[in-house]
């Protein structure tokens, strides 16, 4: 009997089993890291491994994330812990940055005043830190104004859409050309 051939077969089977178990062990270790380190919890809105969504469930090998369009994505925990994790829910407040382009012939200082007034009237825009409005850049055909406001994390999207709509409405009323 050729023992060298049998040994080679046993060795190859061992390598195959080891390689197959490597992914599972990586995901198990990732699950342990998530459970111990707590970079996020169920209900947090996160971005990891190229996916954004709300954490629905954390298992030992996979984390389930529900995307904005209600798709469930199972992400291996090994992938999560070996990459970047952005947790949008961890802090109580969040800064919202919006850019608005106005024509070069417009009075940019007046447009800035209109933006400040909109922020002062919105009840979910935090007063401290104060809203910030300045010229961000000079584009090919417009001046780009940068608006930065702080809001509670839970109000982020509502404030985002409210400000976008109100700025369009007010710029139209004031005759500021976008």
Short mmCIF file of N, CA and C in Angstrom, two decimals:
data_model
loop_
_atom_site.label_atom_id
_atom_site.label_comp_id
_atom_site.label_asym_id
_atom_site.label_seq_id
_atom_site.Cartn_x
_atom_site.Cartn_y
_atom_site.Cartn_z
N UNK A 1 0.85 -1.17 0.00
CA UNK A 1 0.00 0.00 0.00
C UNK A 1 0.90 1.23 0.00
N UNK A 2 0.54 2.18 -0.88
CA UNK A 2 1.32 3.42 -0.99
C UNK A 2 0.82 4.40 0.07
N UNK A 3 1.52 4.49 1.18
CA UNK A 3 1.11 5.38 2.28
C UNK A 3 1.33 6.85 1.93
N UNK A 4 2.21 7.14 1.03
CA UNK A 4 2.45 8.53 0.64
C UNK A 4 1.22 9.10 -0.05
N UNK A 5 0.57 8.31 -0.90
CA UNK A 5 -0.63 8.76 -1.60
C UNK A 5 -1.78 8.99 -0.63
N UNK A 6 -1.94 8.06 0.32
CA UNK A 6 -3.00 8.20 1.33
C UNK A 6 -2.73 9.43 2.19
N UNK A 7 -1.50 9.62 2.56
CA UNK A 7 -1.13 10.79 3.37
C UNK A 7 -1.42 12.09 2.63
N UNK A 8 -1.14 12.10 1.32
CA UNK A 8 -1.40 13.30 0.52
C UNK A 8 -2.90 13.59 0.46
N UNK A 9 -3.70 12.52 0.31
CA UNK A 9 -5.16 12.69 0.27
C UNK A 9 -5.67 13.23 1.60
N UNK A 10 -5.20 12.65 2.70
CA UNK A 10 -5.61 13.11 4.03
C UNK A 10 -5.18 14.56 4.24
N UNK A 11 -4.00 14.90 3.81
CA UNK A 11 -3.51 16.28 3.93
C UNK A 11 -4.36 17.24 3.12
N UNK A 12 -4.72 16.85 1.89
CA UNK A 12 -5.54 17.71 1.04
C UNK A 12 -6.93 17.91 1.64
N UNK A 13 -7.50 16.83 2.21
CA UNK A 13 -8.81 16.94 2.85
C UNK A 13 -8.72 17.87 4.06
N UNK A 14 -7.65 17.75 4.81
CA UNK A 14 -7.45 18.63 5.98
C UNK A 14 -7.34 20.09 5.58
N UNK A 15 -6.61 20.38 4.51
CA UNK A 15 -6.48 21.74 4.02
C UNK A 15 -7.84 22.27 3.55
N UNK A 16 -8.60 21.42 2.83
CA UNK A 16 -9.92 21.83 2.34
C UNK A 16 -10.85 22.14 3.51
N UNK A 17 -10.85 21.31 4.53
CA UNK A 17 -11.69 21.56 5.71
C UNK A 17 -11.24 22.83 6.42
N UNK A 18 -9.95 23.03 6.53
CA UNK A 18 -9.43 24.23 7.18
C UNK A 18 -9.83 25.50 6.44
N UNK A 19 -9.73 25.48 5.11
CA UNK A 19 -10.12 26.64 4.32
C UNK A 19 -11.62 26.90 4.41
N UNK A 20 -12.41 25.82 4.43
CA UNK A 20 -13.86 25.98 4.53
C UNK A 20 -14.24 26.55 5.89
N UNK A 21 -13.55 26.14 6.92
CA UNK A 21 -13.86 26.60 8.28
C UNK A 21 -13.34 28.01 8.55
N UNK A 22 -12.38 28.45 7.75
CA UNK A 22 -11.77 29.76 7.97
C UNK A 22 -12.82 30.88 7.93
N UNK A 23 -13.71 30.86 6.93
CA UNK A 23 -14.75 31.89 6.82
C UNK A 23 -15.69 31.85 8.00
N UNK A 24 -16.11 30.65 8.39
CA UNK A 24 -17.02 30.51 9.51
C UNK A 24 -16.36 30.99 10.81
N UNK A 25 -15.10 30.64 10.99
CA UNK A 25 -14.40 31.08 12.20
C UNK A 25 -14.22 32.60 12.21
N UNK A 26 -13.95 33.17 11.04
CA UNK A 26 -13.81 34.63 10.94
C UNK A 26 -15.12 35.31 11.29
N UNK A 27 -16.24 34.77 10.79
CA UNK A 27 -17.55 35.35 11.10
C UNK A 27 -17.92 35.17 12.57
N UNK A 28 -17.56 34.02 13.14
CA UNK A 28 -17.81 33.78 14.57
C UNK A 28 -17.01 34.77 15.42
N UNK A 29 -15.72 34.93 15.08
CA UNK A 29 -14.88 35.87 15.82
C UNK A 29 -15.42 37.29 15.66
N UNK A 30 -15.89 37.65 14.45
CA UNK A 30 -16.48 38.96 14.23
C UNK A 30 -17.72 39.16 15.07
N UNK A 31 -18.55 38.12 15.18
CA UNK A 31 -19.75 38.19 16.03
C UNK A 31 -19.39 38.42 17.47
N UNK A 32 -18.35 37.76 17.95
CA UNK A 32 -17.90 37.95 19.33
C UNK A 32 -17.41 39.39 19.54
N UNK A 33 -16.67 39.91 18.57
CA UNK A 33 -16.18 41.29 18.67
C UNK A 33 -17.34 42.27 18.72
N UNK A 34 -18.35 42.06 17.88
CA UNK A 34 -19.52 42.95 17.86
C UNK A 34 -20.26 42.89 19.20
N UNK A 35 -20.41 41.69 19.74
CA UNK A 35 -21.13 41.55 21.02
C UNK A 35 -20.36 42.16 22.19
N UNK A 36 -19.04 42.09 22.13
CA UNK A 36 -18.22 42.63 23.23
C UNK A 36 -17.99 44.14 23.07
N UNK A 37 -17.61 44.57 21.88
CA UNK A 37 -17.25 45.98 21.66
C UNK A 37 -18.47 46.88 21.48
N UNK A 38 -19.58 46.35 21.01
CA UNK A 38 -20.83 47.09 20.80
C UNK A 38 -20.65 48.34 19.92
N UNK A 39 -20.12 48.17 18.69
CA UNK A 39 -20.02 49.35 17.81
C UNK A 39 -21.39 49.83 17.34
N UNK A 40 -22.40 48.97 17.46
CA UNK A 40 -23.78 49.33 17.14
C UNK A 40 -24.70 48.36 17.86
N UNK A 41 -25.98 48.71 17.88
CA UNK A 41 -26.99 47.85 18.51
C UNK A 41 -28.20 47.76 17.58
N UNK A 42 -29.11 46.88 17.89
CA UNK A 42 -30.32 46.75 17.10
C UNK A 42 -31.06 48.09 17.12
N UNK A 43 -31.48 48.55 15.95
CA UNK A 43 -32.17 49.83 15.83
C UNK A 43 -31.29 50.97 15.36
N UNK A 44 -29.96 50.81 15.42
CA UNK A 44 -29.04 51.85 14.95
C UNK A 44 -29.01 51.88 13.43
N UNK A 45 -28.83 53.08 12.88
CA UNK A 45 -28.66 53.26 11.44
C UNK A 45 -27.16 53.28 11.17
N UNK A 46 -26.67 52.31 10.39
CA UNK A 46 -25.24 52.15 10.19
C UNK A 46 -24.90 52.03 8.71
N UNK A 47 -23.62 52.22 8.43
CA UNK A 47 -23.06 51.95 7.12
C UNK A 47 -21.85 51.06 7.33
N UNK A 48 -21.86 49.90 6.68
CA UNK A 48 -20.75 48.98 6.81
C UNK A 48 -20.72 48.05 5.60
N UNK A 49 -19.55 47.69 5.18
CA UNK A 49 -19.36 46.77 4.05
C UNK A 49 -20.14 47.24 2.81
N UNK A 50 -20.23 48.55 2.61
CA UNK A 50 -20.89 49.09 1.44
C UNK A 50 -22.41 49.16 1.53
N UNK A 51 -22.97 48.85 2.67
CA UNK A 51 -24.42 48.86 2.85
C UNK A 51 -24.81 49.86 3.93
N UNK A 52 -25.97 50.53 3.72
CA UNK A 52 -26.52 51.44 4.72
C UNK A 52 -27.89 50.94 5.11
N UNK A 53 -28.18 51.01 6.41
CA UNK A 53 -29.52 50.62 6.84
C UNK A 53 -29.61 50.52 8.35
N UNK A 54 -30.78 50.09 8.80
CA UNK A 54 -31.06 49.94 10.22
C UNK A 54 -30.77 48.50 10.65
N UNK A 55 -30.02 48.35 11.72
CA UNK A 55 -29.68 47.02 12.22
C UNK A 55 -30.95 46.38 12.77
N UNK A 56 -31.31 45.24 12.19
CA UNK A 56 -32.52 44.53 12.60
C UNK A 56 -32.20 43.42 13.60
N UNK A 57 -31.08 42.74 13.38
CA UNK A 57 -30.73 41.62 14.26
C UNK A 57 -29.24 41.35 14.17
N UNK A 58 -28.66 40.91 15.27
CA UNK A 58 -27.24 40.56 15.31
C UNK A 58 -27.14 39.10 15.75
N UNK A 59 -26.62 38.25 14.86
CA UNK A 59 -26.42 36.84 15.17
C UNK A 59 -24.93 36.58 15.30
N UNK A 60 -24.60 35.36 15.65
CA UNK A 60 -23.20 35.01 15.88
C UNK A 60 -22.37 35.10 14.60
N UNK A 61 -22.97 34.76 13.45
CA UNK A 61 -22.21 34.74 12.20
C UNK A 61 -22.57 35.88 11.25
N UNK A 62 -23.80 36.39 11.32
CA UNK A 62 -24.27 37.43 10.41
C UNK A 62 -25.00 38.53 11.17
N UNK A 63 -24.97 39.74 10.60
CA UNK A 63 -25.78 40.85 11.09
C UNK A 63 -26.78 41.20 9.99
N UNK A 64 -28.03 41.39 10.37
CA UNK A 64 -29.10 41.68 9.42
C UNK A 64 -29.38 43.18 9.44
N UNK A 65 -29.30 43.79 8.25
CA UNK A 65 -29.54 45.23 8.11
C UNK A 65 -30.69 45.42 7.13
N UNK A 66 -31.63 46.28 7.49
CA UNK A 66 -32.74 46.62 6.60
C UNK A 66 -32.40 47.95 5.93
N UNK A 67 -32.31 47.93 4.60
CA UNK A 67 -31.94 49.13 3.84
C UNK A 67 -33.12 50.10 3.78
N UNK A 68 -32.86 51.29 3.24
CA UNK A 68 -33.89 52.32 3.14
C UNK A 68 -35.07 51.89 2.28
N UNK A 69 -34.82 51.00 1.32
CA UNK A 69 -35.91 50.53 0.47
C UNK A 69 -36.44 49.16 0.92
N UNK A 70 -36.24 48.86 2.21
CA UNK A 70 -36.82 47.70 2.90
C UNK A 70 -36.28 46.36 2.41
N UNK A 71 -35.04 46.32 1.99
CA UNK A 71 -34.39 45.05 1.66
C UNK A 71 -33.59 44.62 2.87
N UNK A 72 -33.58 43.31 3.14
CA UNK A 72 -32.79 42.78 4.24
C UNK A 72 -31.47 42.27 3.69
N UNK A 73 -30.37 42.79 4.25
CA UNK A 73 -29.04 42.38 3.82
C UNK A 73 -28.38 41.65 4.98
N UNK A 74 -27.91 40.43 4.70
CA UNK A 74 -27.17 39.66 5.70
C UNK A 74 -25.68 39.91 5.44
N UNK A 75 -25.02 40.52 6.40
CA UNK A 75 -23.60 40.82 6.23
C UNK A 75 -22.80 39.93 7.18
N UNK A 76 -21.82 39.21 6.65
CA UNK A 76 -20.99 38.38 7.52
C UNK A 76 -20.26 39.25 8.55
N UNK A 77 -20.28 38.80 9.80
CA UNK A 77 -19.66 39.59 10.86
C UNK A 77 -18.16 39.76 10.66
N UNK A 78 -17.52 38.80 10.01
CA UNK A 78 -16.10 38.94 9.72
C UNK A 78 -15.83 40.12 8.80
N UNK A 79 -16.73 40.35 7.84
CA UNK A 79 -16.60 41.49 6.93
C UNK A 79 -16.81 42.80 7.67
N UNK A 80 -17.76 42.81 8.59
CA UNK A 80 -18.07 44.03 9.34
C UNK A 80 -16.89 44.45 10.20
N UNK A 81 -16.34 43.49 10.94
CA UNK A 81 -15.26 43.85 11.88
C UNK A 81 -13.92 44.07 11.21
N UNK A 82 -13.80 43.64 9.95
CA UNK A 82 -12.52 43.88 9.26
C UNK A 82 -12.55 45.17 8.45
N UNK A 83 -13.69 45.87 8.44
CA UNK A 83 -13.80 47.12 7.69
C UNK A 83 -14.29 48.25 8.57
N UNK A 84 -14.62 49.34 7.92
CA UNK A 84 -15.10 50.52 8.64
C UNK A 84 -16.58 50.37 8.97
N UNK A 85 -16.97 50.91 10.12
CA UNK A 85 -18.36 50.94 10.55
C UNK A 85 -18.70 52.39 10.85
N UNK A 86 -19.72 52.92 10.18
CA UNK A 86 -20.20 54.27 10.46
C UNK A 86 -21.54 54.11 11.16
N UNK A 87 -21.62 54.57 12.41
CA UNK A 87 -22.86 54.48 13.17
C UNK A 87 -23.46 55.89 13.24
N UNK A 88 -24.54 56.09 12.47
CA UNK A 88 -25.17 57.41 12.41
C UNK A 88 -26.06 57.67 13.63
N UNK A 89 -26.34 56.65 14.41
CA UNK A 89 -27.26 56.78 15.54
C UNK A 89 -26.57 56.94 16.89
N UNK A 90 -25.27 56.77 16.95
CA UNK A 90 -24.57 56.71 18.23
C UNK A 90 -24.62 58.03 19.00
N UNK A 91 -24.51 59.14 18.28
CA UNK A 91 -24.50 60.44 18.93
C UNK A 91 -25.90 61.04 18.92
N UNK A 92 -26.20 61.87 19.91
CA UNK A 92 -27.53 62.47 20.05
C UNK A 92 -27.80 63.54 18.99
N UNK A 93 -26.74 64.22 18.55
CA UNK A 93 -26.93 65.28 17.54
C UNK A 93 -26.09 64.97 16.31
N UNK A 94 -26.49 65.60 15.21
CA UNK A 94 -25.80 65.41 13.94
C UNK A 94 -25.79 66.72 13.17
N UNK A 95 -24.71 66.95 12.44
CA UNK A 95 -24.63 68.16 11.61
C UNK A 95 -25.12 67.84 10.21
N UNK A 96 -25.92 68.75 9.69
CA UNK A 96 -26.45 68.65 8.34
C UNK A 96 -25.76 69.70 7.49
N UNK A 97 -25.16 69.29 6.40
CA UNK A 97 -24.49 70.20 5.46
C UNK A 97 -25.29 70.23 4.16
N UNK A 98 -25.70 71.42 3.75
CA UNK A 98 -26.43 71.60 2.50
C UNK A 98 -25.74 72.67 1.67
N UNK A 99 -25.74 72.51 0.36
CA UNK A 99 -25.15 73.50 -0.54
C UNK A 99 -26.22 74.02 -1.48
N UNK A 100 -26.19 75.33 -1.69
CA UNK A 100 -27.14 75.99 -2.57
C UNK A 100 -26.37 76.88 -3.54
N UNK A 101 -26.67 76.74 -4.82
CA UNK A 101 -26.03 77.55 -5.86
C UNK A 101 -26.92 78.72 -6.21
N UNK A 102 -26.32 79.90 -6.26
CA UNK A 102 -27.06 81.09 -6.70
C UNK A 102 -26.27 81.76 -7.82
N UNK A 103 -26.97 82.50 -8.65
CA UNK A 103 -26.34 83.17 -9.78
C UNK A 103 -25.31 84.20 -9.30
N UNK A 104 -24.30 84.44 -10.12
CA UNK A 104 -23.26 85.41 -9.77
C UNK A 104 -23.82 86.82 -9.61
N UNK A 105 -24.91 87.14 -10.30
CA UNK A 105 -25.43 88.50 -10.22
C UNK A 105 -26.31 88.71 -8.99
N UNK A 106 -26.49 87.68 -8.16
CA UNK A 106 -27.30 87.81 -6.95
C UNK A 106 -26.46 88.36 -5.80
N UNK A 107 -27.13 88.99 -4.84
CA UNK A 107 -26.49 89.51 -3.63
C UNK A 107 -26.30 88.34 -2.67
N UNK A 108 -25.09 87.79 -2.62
CA UNK A 108 -24.85 86.59 -1.81
C UNK A 108 -25.07 86.86 -0.32
N UNK A 109 -24.79 88.09 0.14
CA UNK A 109 -25.00 88.40 1.56
C UNK A 109 -26.49 88.36 1.91
N UNK A 110 -27.33 88.83 1.01
CA UNK A 110 -28.77 88.78 1.22
C UNK A 110 -29.24 87.32 1.23
N UNK A 111 -28.71 86.51 0.32
CA UNK A 111 -29.06 85.09 0.28
C UNK A 111 -28.63 84.40 1.59
N UNK A 112 -27.47 84.77 2.11
CA UNK A 112 -27.02 84.22 3.40
C UNK A 112 -27.99 84.61 4.51
N UNK A 113 -28.44 85.87 4.51
CA UNK A 113 -29.41 86.33 5.52
C UNK A 113 -30.72 85.55 5.44
N UNK A 114 -31.17 85.26 4.23
CA UNK A 114 -32.39 84.47 4.05
C UNK A 114 -32.18 83.07 4.63
N UNK A 115 -31.04 82.47 4.38
CA UNK A 115 -30.76 81.14 4.92
C UNK A 115 -30.73 81.15 6.45
N UNK A 116 -30.10 82.17 7.03
CA UNK A 116 -30.08 82.29 8.49
C UNK A 116 -31.50 82.41 9.04
N UNK A 117 -32.33 83.22 8.39
CA UNK A 117 -33.70 83.42 8.84
C UNK A 117 -34.50 82.11 8.79
N UNK A 118 -34.30 81.34 7.74
CA UNK A 118 -34.98 80.04 7.62
C UNK A 118 -34.58 79.14 8.78
N UNK A 119 -33.29 79.13 9.11
CA UNK A 119 -32.79 78.28 10.20
C UNK A 119 -33.34 78.73 11.56
N UNK A 120 -33.41 80.05 11.77
CA UNK A 120 -33.92 80.57 13.03
C UNK A 120 -35.38 80.18 13.26
N UNK A 121 -36.15 80.09 12.19
CA UNK A 121 -37.58 79.79 12.32
C UNK A 121 -37.87 78.29 12.46
N UNK A 122 -36.94 77.46 12.06
CA UNK A 122 -37.19 76.01 12.13
C UNK A 122 -36.96 75.52 13.55
N UNK A 123 -37.99 74.94 14.15
CA UNK A 123 -37.91 74.55 15.57
C UNK A 123 -36.96 73.39 15.83
N UNK A 124 -36.62 72.60 14.82
CA UNK A 124 -35.76 71.44 15.05
C UNK A 124 -34.30 71.70 14.68
N UNK A 125 -34.00 72.91 14.24
CA UNK A 125 -32.61 73.30 14.02
C UNK A 125 -32.10 73.83 15.36
N UNK A 126 -31.02 73.24 15.86
CA UNK A 126 -30.48 73.64 17.15
C UNK A 126 -29.85 75.03 17.06
N UNK A 127 -30.02 75.80 18.10
CA UNK A 127 -29.45 77.15 18.14
C UNK A 127 -27.99 77.14 18.59
N UNK A 128 -27.61 76.07 19.29
CA UNK A 128 -26.23 75.94 19.77
C UNK A 128 -25.73 74.53 19.44
N UNK A 129 -24.75 74.40 18.60
CA UNK A 129 -24.01 75.43 17.89
C UNK A 129 -24.89 76.14 16.85
N UNK A 130 -24.55 77.38 16.64
CA UNK A 130 -25.34 78.24 15.75
C UNK A 130 -25.19 77.79 14.29
N UNK A 131 -26.23 78.01 13.48
CA UNK A 131 -26.12 77.72 12.05
C UNK A 131 -24.95 78.50 11.43
N UNK A 132 -24.40 77.94 10.39
CA UNK A 132 -23.24 78.51 9.71
C UNK A 132 -23.58 78.64 8.23
N UNK A 133 -23.39 79.82 7.65
CA UNK A 133 -23.61 80.04 6.22
C UNK A 133 -22.45 80.87 5.68
N UNK A 134 -21.79 80.34 4.65
CA UNK A 134 -20.69 81.08 3.99
C UNK A 134 -20.60 80.62 2.54
N UNK A 135 -19.83 81.36 1.76
CA UNK A 135 -19.56 80.92 0.39
C UNK A 135 -18.64 79.71 0.47
N UNK A 136 -19.06 78.65 -0.20
CA UNK A 136 -18.28 77.41 -0.22
C UNK A 136 -17.31 77.41 -1.40
N UNK A 137 -17.81 77.87 -2.56
CA UNK A 137 -16.94 77.88 -3.74
C UNK A 137 -17.55 78.76 -4.83
N UNK A 138 -16.71 79.06 -5.81
CA UNK A 138 -17.14 79.79 -7.00
C UNK A 138 -17.20 78.77 -8.12
N UNK A 139 -18.41 78.43 -8.55
CA UNK A 139 -18.59 77.46 -9.62
C UNK A 139 -18.45 78.10 -10.98
N UNK A 140 -18.63 77.30 -12.01
CA UNK A 140 -18.52 77.81 -13.39
C UNK A 140 -19.60 78.85 -13.68
N UNK A 141 -20.80 78.64 -13.13
CA UNK A 141 -21.88 79.57 -13.44
C UNK A 141 -22.66 80.00 -12.20
N UNK A 142 -22.10 79.74 -11.02
CA UNK A 142 -22.83 80.11 -9.80
C UNK A 142 -21.90 80.20 -8.60
N UNK A 143 -22.41 80.88 -7.58
CA UNK A 143 -21.75 80.91 -6.28
C UNK A 143 -22.41 79.82 -5.44
N UNK A 144 -21.61 79.01 -4.78
CA UNK A 144 -22.14 77.92 -3.97
C UNK A 144 -22.08 78.33 -2.50
N UNK A 145 -23.26 78.38 -1.87
CA UNK A 145 -23.35 78.70 -0.45
C UNK A 145 -23.43 77.42 0.35
N UNK A 146 -22.69 77.37 1.44
CA UNK A 146 -22.70 76.21 2.33
C UNK A 146 -23.50 76.56 3.58
N UNK A 147 -24.48 75.73 3.89
CA UNK A 147 -25.29 75.88 5.10
C UNK A 147 -25.02 74.68 5.98
N UNK A 148 -24.62 74.95 7.23
CA UNK A 148 -24.39 73.89 8.22
C UNK A 148 -25.26 74.15 9.43
N UNK A 149 -26.06 73.16 9.77
CA UNK A 149 -26.90 73.26 10.97
C UNK A 149 -26.78 71.97 11.76
N UNK A 150 -27.05 72.07 13.05
CA UNK A 150 -27.06 70.90 13.92
C UNK A 150 -28.50 70.59 14.31
N UNK A 151 -28.80 69.31 14.42
CA UNK A 151 -30.13 68.86 14.80
C UNK A 151 -30.01 67.56 15.57
N UNK A 152 -31.07 67.17 16.22
CA UNK A 152 -31.07 65.86 16.88
C UNK A 152 -31.03 64.78 15.80
N UNK A 153 -30.33 63.71 16.08
CA UNK A 153 -30.17 62.63 15.12
C UNK A 153 -31.53 62.12 14.63
N UNK A 154 -32.48 62.02 15.52
CA UNK A 154 -33.82 61.52 15.15
C UNK A 154 -34.53 62.46 14.18
N UNK A 155 -34.16 63.73 14.16
CA UNK A 155 -34.81 64.73 13.30
C UNK A 155 -34.03 65.03 12.02
N UNK A 156 -32.92 64.36 11.81
CA UNK A 156 -32.01 64.68 10.72
C UNK A 156 -32.70 64.75 9.36
N UNK A 157 -33.39 63.70 8.96
CA UNK A 157 -33.99 63.66 7.63
C UNK A 157 -35.14 64.64 7.49
N UNK A 158 -35.92 64.81 8.54
CA UNK A 158 -37.01 65.78 8.49
C UNK A 158 -36.46 67.19 8.27
N UNK A 159 -35.42 67.55 9.02
CA UNK A 159 -34.81 68.87 8.87
C UNK A 159 -34.19 69.01 7.48
N UNK A 160 -33.54 67.98 6.99
CA UNK A 160 -32.95 68.00 5.66
C UNK A 160 -33.99 68.37 4.60
N UNK A 161 -35.08 67.64 4.57
CA UNK A 161 -36.09 67.88 3.54
C UNK A 161 -36.84 69.19 3.77
N UNK A 162 -37.11 69.54 5.03
CA UNK A 162 -37.76 70.82 5.34
C UNK A 162 -36.93 72.00 4.82
N UNK A 163 -35.63 71.97 5.09
CA UNK A 163 -34.76 73.07 4.66
C UNK A 163 -34.66 73.15 3.14
N UNK A 164 -34.53 72.02 2.49
CA UNK A 164 -34.46 72.03 1.02
C UNK A 164 -35.72 72.67 0.42
N UNK A 165 -36.88 72.28 0.93
CA UNK A 165 -38.13 72.82 0.41
C UNK A 165 -38.30 74.30 0.75
N UNK A 166 -37.97 74.67 1.99
CA UNK A 166 -38.16 76.05 2.41
C UNK A 166 -37.19 76.99 1.69
N UNK A 167 -35.96 76.55 1.45
CA UNK A 167 -35.00 77.40 0.74
C UNK A 167 -35.50 77.64 -0.69
N UNK A 168 -35.97 76.61 -1.35
CA UNK A 168 -36.51 76.79 -2.71
C UNK A 168 -37.68 77.78 -2.69
N UNK A 169 -38.58 77.59 -1.73
CA UNK A 169 -39.75 78.47 -1.62
C UNK A 169 -39.32 79.92 -1.37
N UNK A 170 -38.43 80.12 -0.41
CA UNK A 170 -38.00 81.48 -0.05
C UNK A 170 -37.16 82.13 -1.14
N UNK A 171 -36.27 81.38 -1.77
CA UNK A 171 -35.48 81.95 -2.87
C UNK A 171 -36.41 82.41 -3.99
N UNK A 172 -37.45 81.61 -4.27
CA UNK A 172 -38.42 82.03 -5.29
C UNK A 172 -39.13 83.31 -4.88
N UNK A 173 -39.57 83.37 -3.61
CA UNK A 173 -40.28 84.56 -3.10
C UNK A 173 -39.39 85.80 -3.15
N UNK A 174 -38.12 85.63 -2.81
CA UNK A 174 -37.19 86.75 -2.73
C UNK A 174 -36.57 87.10 -4.09
N UNK A 175 -36.86 86.28 -5.10
CA UNK A 175 -36.31 86.54 -6.43
C UNK A 175 -34.84 86.19 -6.54
N UNK A 176 -34.36 85.30 -5.69
CA UNK A 176 -32.95 84.89 -5.75
C UNK A 176 -32.85 83.76 -6.76
N UNK A 177 -32.06 84.00 -7.80
CA UNK A 177 -31.95 83.02 -8.90
C UNK A 177 -31.03 81.87 -8.49
N UNK A 178 -31.57 80.68 -8.61
CA UNK A 178 -30.77 79.48 -8.29
C UNK A 178 -30.04 79.05 -9.53
#
